[in-house]
Amino acid sequence: MPPADTGASVTDRAAASPQSSPDSSSAAAPDPEAGKLRPGGPGYRRMSFALFAAGVATFALLYSTQALLPAISADLGVSPDQASWTVSAATFGLALGVIPLSAVSERFGRRTLMTVSLSVAALIGLLVPFAPSIDALIALRGIQGVALAGLPASAMAFLAEEVRAKALVAAIGLFVAGNSIGGMSGRIVTGWVAQAWGWRAALAAVGVLAVVCAVVFRLLVPKARHFVSRSVGPRALARTLGKHLADPLLRRLYAIGGLFMTVFGAVYTVIGYRLVSEPFNLPQGIVGSIFVVYLVGTVSSAAAGKLVARVGRRGALYLAVGTTSTGLLLTLSASVGAVLAGLILITAGFFAGHAVASSSVSRTAKTARAQASALYQCAYYVGSSLGGALGAAAFHAVGWEGTVLLGLAALLGAASITLYATRKAVAERRLLHLEKAA
């Protein structure tokens, strides 16, 4: 997406001046990064806090019922796989809405869509606690997921347009860190509030938190300086999506994001059921507090940029797969300490992998970044929906071992895709070396 104002006009006027020579005009080529946000520069901190607040609200709302599933099952008399749809409906709704809303963001702007999306989702969050049945609760959660879709549909493109390329991974890492804080705070708050006043009061508390975050976002988010409005009709949207899907690198990144999220969705949808039952028998408040391990995700996602600089993007993905796999195996233990250590590793690995994959999408797509990011988010949240539903079904049928096996299978897929990319890159480098030698 070309910037609206890169400072080129100033350079052009200088070049046109009688005092300017041809040599000086060619030396003063316009900088496409000029005027974009950078760490330490004006507006960067406000942007960071605004997107951080948006990330908090997104994950707090999206997964607000996840830590409450045992309580919802007991109160409404439904099985774990039925209750899990209160999570999967929201993530599936988001996956369904993210692509069309990305087209809306091209016309009306990223900032506008993010504001409307967050506001509507927060208001629905205030209605969710009054759902009279499991069907009504699932329906409201699906609508809320569609409303939330405008945020991930716009956030990555907003950052790619407004932040300098060298700072992009770090900026996206902060947004993802907000996701982890939202996921953690939402679950901790709902756990303790549910233990004292029930799951409906817990959902109401998350709704109030989301309203506060929406207000903070609107007050702090800077105006877009590099956005250019354009209409995207259905045919143009289909062509753009087809172009992105034809890119082998983007396809691999979409698959990796979806597979990582399959693991994460399965683990965190089911873990509450495991911890409230034998041999742990933990109370709801303690189960909610277990999600403090999301702080690890805050650190690992924010540090993803440094990790990539040290070991490369594929190296970072290998480390993320290995860390997450080790965590899954640890959760098979009957020790609370081992399960907690496993959750820490799963969370660290997942958020690192997600930050690397999502930032790679924004960097790879040179045009229509909103649609490129939307396809990633679609794959990501389809993975979450499948992970939650299949993980709960596996737990209901086999037990926790079934959920772990599902996660390991998904990670094997992510590792295989990364290995294929590594071998392809090595082969291309060898061919280039031979051509130069010839």
Short mmCIF file of C-alpha atoms in Angstrom, two decimals:
data_model
loop_
_atom_site.label_atom_id
_atom_site.label_comp_id
_atom_site.label_asym_id
_atom_site.label_seq_id
_atom_site.Cartn_x
_atom_site.Cartn_y
_atom_site.Cartn_z
CA MET A 1 0.00 0.00 0.00
CA PRO A 2 1.71 3.24 -1.04
CA PRO A 3 1.94 5.87 1.68
CA ALA A 4 -0.13 9.00 1.46
CA ASP A 5 2.78 11.23 2.36
CA THR A 6 6.36 10.01 2.37
CA GLY A 7 8.08 13.35 2.20
CA ALA A 8 8.60 12.99 -1.53
CA SER A 9 6.94 16.33 -2.23
CA VAL A 10 9.63 18.16 -0.26
CA THR A 11 12.34 16.35 -2.17
CA ASP A 12 10.67 17.03 -5.50
CA ARG A 13 10.49 20.76 -4.76
CA ALA A 14 14.15 20.72 -3.85
CA ALA A 15 15.00 18.91 -7.06
CA ALA A 16 13.03 21.43 -9.10
CA SER A 17 14.82 24.39 -7.52
CA PRO A 18 17.22 26.33 -9.79
CA GLN A 19 19.91 25.84 -7.16
CA SER A 20 19.68 22.04 -7.35
CA SER A 21 21.97 20.11 -9.66
CA PRO A 22 21.10 16.79 -11.32
CA ASP A 23 23.58 15.04 -9.06
CA SER A 24 22.09 16.46 -5.87
CA SER A 25 18.53 15.63 -6.93
CA SER A 26 19.42 12.02 -7.67
CA ALA A 27 21.24 11.74 -4.34
CA ALA A 28 18.19 13.02 -2.47
CA ALA A 29 15.92 10.12 -3.42
CA PRO A 30 12.68 10.03 -1.42
CA ASP A 31 12.70 7.72 1.58
CA PRO A 32 9.58 5.47 1.54
CA GLU A 33 10.01 5.01 5.32
CA ALA A 34 10.02 8.74 6.07
CA GLY A 35 7.25 9.79 8.41
CA LYS A 36 6.55 6.26 9.64
CA LEU A 37 6.49 5.45 13.33
CA ARG A 38 9.66 4.15 14.98
CA PRO A 39 10.63 3.24 18.55
CA GLY A 40 11.41 6.43 20.45
CA GLY A 41 9.72 8.56 17.81
CA PRO A 42 6.56 10.66 18.25
CA GLY A 43 3.35 8.67 18.31
CA TYR A 44 4.99 5.25 18.60
CA ARG A 45 4.29 4.89 22.32
CA ARG A 46 0.65 5.95 21.94
CA MET A 47 0.23 3.51 19.07
CA SER A 48 1.79 0.74 21.15
CA PHE A 49 -0.48 1.34 24.14
CA ALA A 50 -3.57 1.62 21.92
CA LEU A 51 -2.90 -1.65 20.08
CA PHE A 52 -1.94 -3.29 23.37
CA ALA A 53 -5.35 -2.33 24.84
CA ALA A 54 -7.06 -3.62 21.71
CA GLY A 55 -5.18 -6.90 22.01
CA VAL A 56 -6.21 -7.25 25.66
CA ALA A 57 -9.88 -6.76 24.82
CA THR A 58 -9.76 -9.10 21.81
CA PHE A 59 -8.44 -12.14 23.66
CA ALA A 60 -10.34 -11.40 26.88
CA LEU A 61 -13.64 -11.38 24.95
CA LEU A 62 -12.80 -14.10 22.46
CA TYR A 63 -11.91 -16.65 25.12
CA SER A 64 -14.07 -15.35 27.97
CA THR A 65 -15.91 -18.66 28.41
CA GLN A 66 -12.85 -20.91 28.14
CA ALA A 67 -11.91 -21.01 31.83
CA LEU A 68 -15.61 -21.25 32.73
CA LEU A 69 -16.44 -24.36 30.71
CA PRO A 70 -16.69 -26.72 33.72
CA ALA A 71 -19.03 -24.28 35.48
CA ILE A 72 -21.13 -23.80 32.33
CA SER A 73 -21.34 -27.57 31.84
CA ALA A 74 -22.51 -28.08 35.43
CA ASP A 75 -25.03 -25.21 35.42
CA LEU A 76 -26.57 -25.86 32.00
CA GLY A 77 -26.23 -29.64 32.09
CA VAL A 78 -24.14 -30.03 28.93
CA SER A 79 -21.08 -32.16 28.06
CA PRO A 80 -17.55 -30.74 27.56
CA ASP A 81 -17.75 -31.00 23.78
CA GLN A 82 -21.08 -29.11 23.78
CA ALA A 83 -19.81 -26.40 26.13
CA SER A 84 -16.61 -26.04 24.07
CA TRP A 85 -18.71 -24.53 21.27
CA THR A 86 -19.10 -21.37 23.35
CA VAL A 87 -15.42 -20.88 22.53
CA SER A 88 -15.33 -22.40 19.05
CA ALA A 89 -18.38 -20.39 17.89
CA ALA A 90 -16.59 -17.14 18.70
CA THR A 91 -13.35 -18.13 16.98
CA PHE A 92 -15.22 -19.54 13.98
CA GLY A 93 -17.27 -16.32 13.74
CA LEU A 94 -14.04 -14.34 13.72
CA ALA A 95 -12.58 -16.58 11.03
CA LEU A 96 -15.76 -16.11 8.98
CA GLY A 97 -15.75 -12.32 9.25
CA VAL A 98 -12.08 -11.46 9.00
CA ILE A 99 -11.74 -11.57 5.19
CA PRO A 100 -14.82 -9.51 4.23
CA LEU A 101 -14.05 -7.00 6.97
CA SER A 102 -10.51 -6.66 5.68
CA ALA A 103 -12.07 -5.40 2.44
CA VAL A 104 -14.17 -2.94 4.44
CA SER A 105 -10.96 -1.66 6.07
CA GLU A 106 -9.56 -0.88 2.60
CA ARG A 107 -12.48 1.46 1.99
CA PHE A 108 -13.09 3.06 5.39
CA GLY A 109 -9.69 2.76 7.04
CA ARG A 110 -8.01 0.48 9.56
CA ARG A 111 -8.46 2.86 12.47
CA THR A 112 -12.19 3.32 11.88
CA LEU A 113 -12.89 -0.39 11.52
CA MET A 114 -10.85 -1.29 14.61
CA THR A 115 -12.80 1.27 16.66
CA VAL A 116 -16.22 0.07 15.49
CA SER A 117 -15.27 -3.59 15.81
CA LEU A 118 -14.00 -3.28 19.35
CA SER A 119 -16.94 -1.16 20.47
CA VAL A 120 -19.60 -3.53 19.11
CA ALA A 121 -17.87 -6.62 20.51
CA ALA A 122 -17.58 -4.98 23.95
CA LEU A 123 -21.29 -4.09 23.96
CA ILE A 124 -22.21 -7.67 23.02
CA GLY A 125 -19.98 -8.73 25.90
CA LEU A 126 -22.38 -6.96 28.25
CA LEU A 127 -25.30 -9.00 26.80
CA VAL A 128 -23.66 -12.44 26.87
CA PRO A 129 -24.16 -13.03 30.64
CA PHE A 130 -27.95 -12.91 30.14
CA ALA A 131 -28.07 -15.80 27.63
CA PRO A 132 -30.91 -18.08 28.82
CA SER A 133 -29.62 -21.35 27.31
CA ILE A 134 -26.56 -23.00 25.82
CA ASP A 135 -27.90 -22.42 22.29
CA ALA A 136 -28.44 -18.71 22.94
CA LEU A 137 -25.00 -18.44 24.52
CA ILE A 138 -23.36 -20.09 21.51
CA ALA A 139 -25.28 -17.84 19.10
CA LEU A 140 -24.27 -14.65 20.94
CA ARG A 141 -20.67 -15.79 21.07
CA GLY A 142 -20.70 -16.43 17.31
CA ILE A 143 -22.00 -12.91 16.65
CA GLN A 144 -19.39 -11.50 19.01
CA GLY A 145 -16.68 -13.33 17.09
CA VAL A 146 -17.83 -11.76 13.81
CA ALA A 147 -17.79 -8.33 15.46
CA LEU A 148 -14.26 -8.90 16.76
CA ALA A 149 -13.07 -9.89 13.27
CA GLY A 150 -12.56 -6.26 12.29
CA LEU A 151 -9.67 -5.90 14.69
CA PRO A 152 -7.28 -8.60 13.46
CA ALA A 153 -8.44 -7.81 9.91
CA SER A 154 -7.01 -4.31 10.30
CA ALA A 155 -4.37 -4.33 13.03
CA MET A 156 -1.57 -6.07 11.12
CA ALA A 157 -2.15 -3.94 8.02
CA PHE A 158 -2.30 -0.78 10.15
CA LEU A 159 1.07 -1.60 11.70
CA ALA A 160 2.63 -2.57 8.35
CA GLU A 161 1.56 0.79 6.87
CA GLU A 162 2.38 3.03 9.83
CA VAL A 163 5.50 1.46 11.37
CA ARG A 164 8.99 1.29 9.87
CA ALA A 165 9.90 -2.12 8.47
CA LYS A 166 12.76 -2.72 10.91
CA ALA A 167 10.43 -2.15 13.87
CA LEU A 168 7.51 -4.17 12.47
CA VAL A 169 8.22 -7.48 14.22
CA ALA A 170 8.61 -5.70 17.56
CA ALA A 171 5.40 -3.69 17.03
CA ILE A 172 3.39 -6.78 16.11
CA GLY A 173 4.98 -8.54 19.06
CA LEU A 174 3.55 -5.88 21.38
CA PHE A 175 0.09 -6.37 19.87
CA VAL A 176 0.39 -10.12 20.34
CA ALA A 177 1.62 -9.46 23.88
CA GLY A 178 -1.64 -7.59 24.48
CA ASN A 179 -3.42 -10.73 23.29
CA SER A 180 -1.60 -12.77 25.91
CA ILE A 181 -2.38 -10.27 28.70
CA GLY A 182 -6.03 -10.28 27.65
CA GLY A 183 -6.16 -14.04 27.62
CA MET A 184 -4.56 -14.20 31.04
CA SER A 185 -6.51 -11.43 32.76
CA GLY A 186 -9.81 -12.60 31.29
CA ARG A 187 -9.33 -16.12 32.60
CA ILE A 188 -8.05 -15.07 36.03
CA VAL A 189 -10.88 -12.58 36.52
CA THR A 190 -13.53 -15.04 35.35
CA GLY A 191 -12.12 -17.83 37.53
CA TRP A 192 -12.30 -15.93 40.80
CA VAL A 193 -15.52 -14.06 40.01
CA ALA A 194 -17.18 -17.33 39.00
CA GLN A 195 -16.09 -18.99 42.22
CA ALA A 196 -17.70 -16.18 44.25
CA TRP A 197 -20.75 -15.18 42.16
CA GLY A 198 -21.08 -17.63 39.26
CA TRP A 199 -20.09 -17.78 35.62
CA ARG A 200 -22.59 -15.15 34.48
CA ALA A 201 -21.08 -12.52 36.77
CA ALA A 202 -17.65 -13.54 35.48
CA LEU A 203 -18.69 -12.88 31.87
CA ALA A 204 -20.13 -9.51 32.90
CA ALA A 205 -16.75 -8.56 34.42
CA VAL A 206 -15.01 -9.34 31.12
CA GLY A 207 -17.57 -7.21 29.28
CA VAL A 208 -16.79 -4.22 31.53
CA LEU A 209 -13.03 -4.76 31.01
CA ALA A 210 -13.56 -4.74 27.24
CA VAL A 211 -15.51 -1.48 27.37
CA VAL A 212 -12.64 0.17 29.27
CA CYS A 213 -10.12 -1.13 26.72
CA ALA A 214 -12.25 0.15 23.84
CA VAL A 215 -12.28 3.64 25.35
CA VAL A 216 -8.50 3.59 25.93
CA PHE A 217 -7.91 2.42 22.36
CA ARG A 218 -10.04 5.20 20.85
CA LEU A 219 -8.34 7.89 22.93
CA LEU A 220 -4.78 6.78 22.17
CA VAL A 221 -4.69 5.32 18.65
CA PRO A 222 -2.99 7.82 16.28
CA LYS A 223 -4.49 8.84 12.99
CA ALA A 224 -3.37 6.86 9.97
CA ARG A 225 -0.91 8.88 7.89
CA HIS A 226 -0.10 6.31 5.21
CA PHE A 227 -3.48 4.78 4.46
CA VAL A 228 -4.94 5.24 0.98
CA SER A 229 -8.64 4.46 0.62
CA ARG A 230 -9.76 2.19 -2.18
CA SER A 231 -12.89 0.20 -2.93
CA VAL A 232 -12.59 -3.58 -3.03
CA GLY A 233 -15.50 -5.30 -4.78
CA PRO A 234 -16.22 -9.04 -4.57
CA ARG A 235 -14.37 -9.82 -7.83
CA ALA A 236 -11.37 -7.71 -6.89
CA LEU A 237 -11.34 -9.29 -3.43
CA ALA A 238 -11.43 -12.78 -4.95
CA ARG A 239 -8.52 -11.89 -7.28
CA THR A 240 -6.52 -10.49 -4.38
CA LEU A 241 -7.14 -13.55 -2.22
CA GLY A 242 -6.24 -15.81 -5.12
CA LYS A 243 -2.99 -13.92 -5.63
CA HIS A 244 -2.03 -14.33 -1.96
CA LEU A 245 -3.01 -18.01 -1.93
CA ALA A 246 -0.89 -18.57 -5.04
CA ASP A 247 2.18 -17.46 -3.09
CA PRO A 248 3.84 -20.63 -1.68
CA LEU A 249 5.46 -18.78 1.22
CA LEU A 250 2.19 -17.22 2.32
CA ARG A 251 0.43 -20.59 2.09
CA ARG A 252 3.05 -22.12 4.36
CA LEU A 253 2.73 -19.29 6.86
CA TYR A 254 -1.07 -19.64 6.92
CA ALA A 255 -0.78 -23.37 7.56
CA ILE A 256 1.78 -22.89 10.33
CA GLY A 257 -0.38 -20.29 12.08
CA GLY A 258 -3.44 -22.55 11.90
CA LEU A 259 -1.55 -25.58 13.22
CA PHE A 260 -0.03 -23.69 16.14
CA MET A 261 -3.46 -22.37 17.06
CA THR A 262 -4.96 -25.87 16.85
CA VAL A 263 -2.63 -26.89 19.67
CA PHE A 264 -3.31 -23.78 21.72
CA GLY A 265 -7.09 -23.99 21.27
CA ALA A 266 -7.18 -27.66 22.23
CA VAL A 267 -5.02 -27.29 25.35
CA TYR A 268 -6.67 -24.23 26.84
CA THR A 269 -10.22 -25.35 26.04
CA VAL A 270 -9.76 -28.65 27.86
CA ILE A 271 -7.25 -27.89 30.63
CA GLY A 272 -9.94 -26.57 32.98
CA TYR A 273 -11.83 -29.88 32.87
CA ARG A 274 -8.65 -31.77 33.67
CA LEU A 275 -7.68 -29.57 36.62
CA VAL A 276 -11.09 -29.60 38.33
CA SER A 277 -11.26 -33.41 38.18
CA GLU A 278 -9.12 -36.26 39.58
CA PRO A 279 -6.29 -36.31 40.57
CA PHE A 280 -6.13 -32.51 40.96
CA ASN A 281 -9.61 -31.41 42.14
CA LEU A 282 -8.69 -27.72 42.00
CA PRO A 283 -11.35 -25.04 42.71
CA GLN A 284 -12.52 -22.72 39.91
CA GLY A 285 -10.57 -19.72 41.22
CA ILE A 286 -7.28 -21.63 41.28
CA VAL A 287 -7.94 -23.02 37.79
CA GLY A 288 -8.46 -19.48 36.51
CA SER A 289 -5.24 -18.34 38.19
CA ILE A 290 -3.29 -21.04 36.34
CA PHE A 291 -3.64 -18.80 33.28
CA VAL A 292 -1.13 -16.38 34.78
CA VAL A 293 1.29 -18.37 32.61
CA TYR A 294 0.06 -16.13 29.78
CA LEU A 295 2.66 -13.66 31.06
CA VAL A 296 5.22 -15.99 29.51
CA GLY A 297 3.50 -15.43 26.17
CA THR A 298 3.79 -11.68 26.67
CA VAL A 299 7.55 -12.02 27.05
CA SER A 300 8.08 -14.55 24.25
CA SER A 301 6.00 -12.67 21.68
CA ALA A 302 7.62 -9.33 22.48
CA ALA A 303 11.06 -10.99 22.21
CA ALA A 304 10.28 -12.66 18.88
CA GLY A 305 12.11 -9.95 16.95
CA LYS A 306 15.37 -10.58 18.83
CA LEU A 307 14.95 -14.33 18.40
CA VAL A 308 14.54 -13.97 14.64
CA ALA A 309 17.60 -11.71 14.47
CA ARG A 310 19.66 -14.41 16.20
CA VAL A 311 18.49 -17.68 14.62
CA GLY A 312 16.39 -16.60 11.63
CA ARG A 313 12.67 -17.05 11.05
CA ARG A 314 12.80 -20.78 10.38
CA GLY A 315 15.12 -21.30 13.33
CA ALA A 316 12.67 -19.46 15.56
CA LEU A 317 9.83 -21.67 14.30
CA TYR A 318 11.83 -24.84 15.05
CA LEU A 319 12.43 -23.59 18.59
CA ALA A 320 8.73 -22.77 18.98
CA VAL A 321 7.70 -26.26 17.83
CA GLY A 322 10.21 -27.95 20.13
CA THR A 323 9.23 -25.85 23.14
CA THR A 324 5.52 -26.44 22.62
CA SER A 325 5.99 -30.19 22.11
CA THR A 326 8.01 -30.51 25.31
CA GLY A 327 5.29 -28.65 27.17
CA LEU A 328 2.60 -31.00 25.87
CA LEU A 329 4.50 -34.05 27.06
CA LEU A 330 5.00 -32.52 30.51
CA THR A 331 1.25 -32.02 30.95
CA LEU A 332 0.77 -35.82 30.90
CA SER A 333 2.15 -35.91 34.45
CA ALA A 334 -0.14 -36.25 37.48
CA SER A 335 1.84 -33.50 39.23
CA VAL A 336 0.38 -29.97 39.33
CA GLY A 337 3.90 -28.56 39.12
CA ALA A 338 4.70 -30.53 35.98
CA VAL A 339 1.40 -29.53 34.35
CA LEU A 340 2.10 -25.88 35.16
CA ALA A 341 5.62 -26.16 33.71
CA GLY A 342 4.11 -27.75 30.61
CA LEU A 343 1.62 -24.91 30.20
CA ILE A 344 4.44 -22.39 30.52
CA LEU A 345 6.38 -24.05 27.69
CA ILE A 346 3.26 -24.45 25.51
CA THR A 347 2.41 -20.76 25.96
CA ALA A 348 5.96 -19.55 25.30
CA GLY A 349 6.31 -21.68 22.20
CA PHE A 350 2.90 -20.80 20.81
CA PHE A 351 3.20 -17.03 21.18
CA ALA A 352 6.73 -17.00 19.74
CA GLY A 353 5.62 -19.06 16.74
CA HIS A 354 2.55 -16.90 16.20
CA ALA A 355 4.50 -13.63 16.37
CA VAL A 356 7.07 -14.91 13.86
CA ALA A 357 4.50 -16.29 11.42
CA SER A 358 2.15 -13.30 11.55
CA SER A 359 4.93 -10.73 11.13
CA SER A 360 6.31 -12.78 8.22
CA VAL A 361 2.94 -12.48 6.47
CA SER A 362 2.96 -8.68 6.80
CA ARG A 363 6.52 -8.55 5.52
CA THR A 364 5.96 -10.96 2.61
CA ALA A 365 2.82 -9.30 1.21
CA LYS A 366 3.81 -6.21 -0.75
CA THR A 367 0.26 -5.23 -1.73
CA ALA A 368 -3.20 -5.72 -0.18
CA ARG A 369 -1.65 -6.42 3.20
CA ALA A 370 -5.04 -6.33 4.95
CA GLN A 371 -6.22 -9.30 2.88
CA ALA A 372 -2.93 -11.14 3.38
CA SER A 373 -3.22 -10.68 7.13
CA ALA A 374 -6.92 -11.56 7.00
CA LEU A 375 -6.14 -14.91 5.37
CA TYR A 376 -3.62 -15.60 8.12
CA GLN A 377 -6.16 -14.68 10.79
CA CYS A 378 -8.77 -16.85 9.09
CA ALA A 379 -6.44 -19.88 9.14
CA TYR A 380 -5.38 -19.01 12.68
CA TYR A 381 -8.90 -18.91 14.09
CA VAL A 382 -10.13 -21.87 12.09
CA GLY A 383 -7.29 -23.69 13.81
CA SER A 384 -8.54 -22.41 17.15
CA SER A 385 -12.10 -23.57 16.42
CA LEU A 386 -10.98 -27.00 15.28
CA GLY A 387 -8.54 -27.31 18.16
CA GLY A 388 -11.19 -26.44 20.74
CA ALA A 389 -13.86 -28.72 19.27
CA LEU A 390 -11.58 -31.66 18.45
CA GLY A 391 -9.59 -31.29 21.67
CA ALA A 392 -12.78 -31.40 23.75
CA ALA A 393 -14.10 -34.36 21.77
CA ALA A 394 -10.80 -36.21 22.24
CA PHE A 395 -10.87 -35.48 25.96
CA HIS A 396 -14.49 -36.62 26.26
CA ALA A 397 -13.72 -39.88 24.41
CA VAL A 398 -10.18 -40.77 25.53
CA GLY A 399 -9.03 -38.33 28.20
CA TRP A 400 -6.20 -35.82 28.34
CA GLU A 401 -3.90 -38.17 26.41
CA GLY A 402 -6.16 -37.75 23.38
CA THR A 403 -5.87 -33.96 23.56
CA VAL A 404 -2.07 -34.17 23.81
CA LEU A 405 -1.89 -36.55 20.84
CA LEU A 406 -3.94 -34.10 18.75
CA GLY A 407 -1.54 -31.29 19.68
CA LEU A 408 1.56 -33.30 18.83
CA ALA A 409 0.10 -34.22 15.44
CA ALA A 410 -0.51 -30.53 14.66
CA LEU A 411 3.04 -29.61 15.70
CA LEU A 412 4.44 -32.37 13.52
CA GLY A 413 2.62 -30.74 10.62
CA ALA A 414 4.12 -27.31 11.46
CA ALA A 415 7.61 -28.80 11.76
CA SER A 416 7.25 -30.64 8.44
CA ILE A 417 6.23 -27.43 6.63
CA THR A 418 9.18 -25.55 8.13
CA LEU A 419 11.57 -28.37 7.21
CA TYR A 420 10.29 -28.31 3.63
CA ALA A 421 10.92 -24.55 3.50
CA THR A 422 14.42 -25.03 4.91
CA ARG A 423 15.35 -27.68 2.34
CA LYS A 424 13.89 -25.54 -0.45
CA ALA A 425 15.95 -22.53 0.67
CA VAL A 426 19.14 -24.62 0.87
CA ALA A 427 18.53 -26.00 -2.64
CA GLU A 428 17.97 -22.49 -4.02
CA ARG A 429 21.20 -21.23 -2.42
CA ARG A 430 23.16 -24.14 -3.89
CA LEU A 431 21.73 -23.47 -7.34
CA LEU A 432 22.59 -19.78 -7.07
CA HIS A 433 26.13 -20.68 -5.98
CA LEU A 434 26.56 -23.01 -8.97
CA GLU A 435 25.27 -20.37 -11.36
CA LYS A 436 27.73 -17.83 -9.99
CA ALA A 437 30.56 -20.36 -10.19
CA ALA A 438 29.70 -21.11 -13.83
#
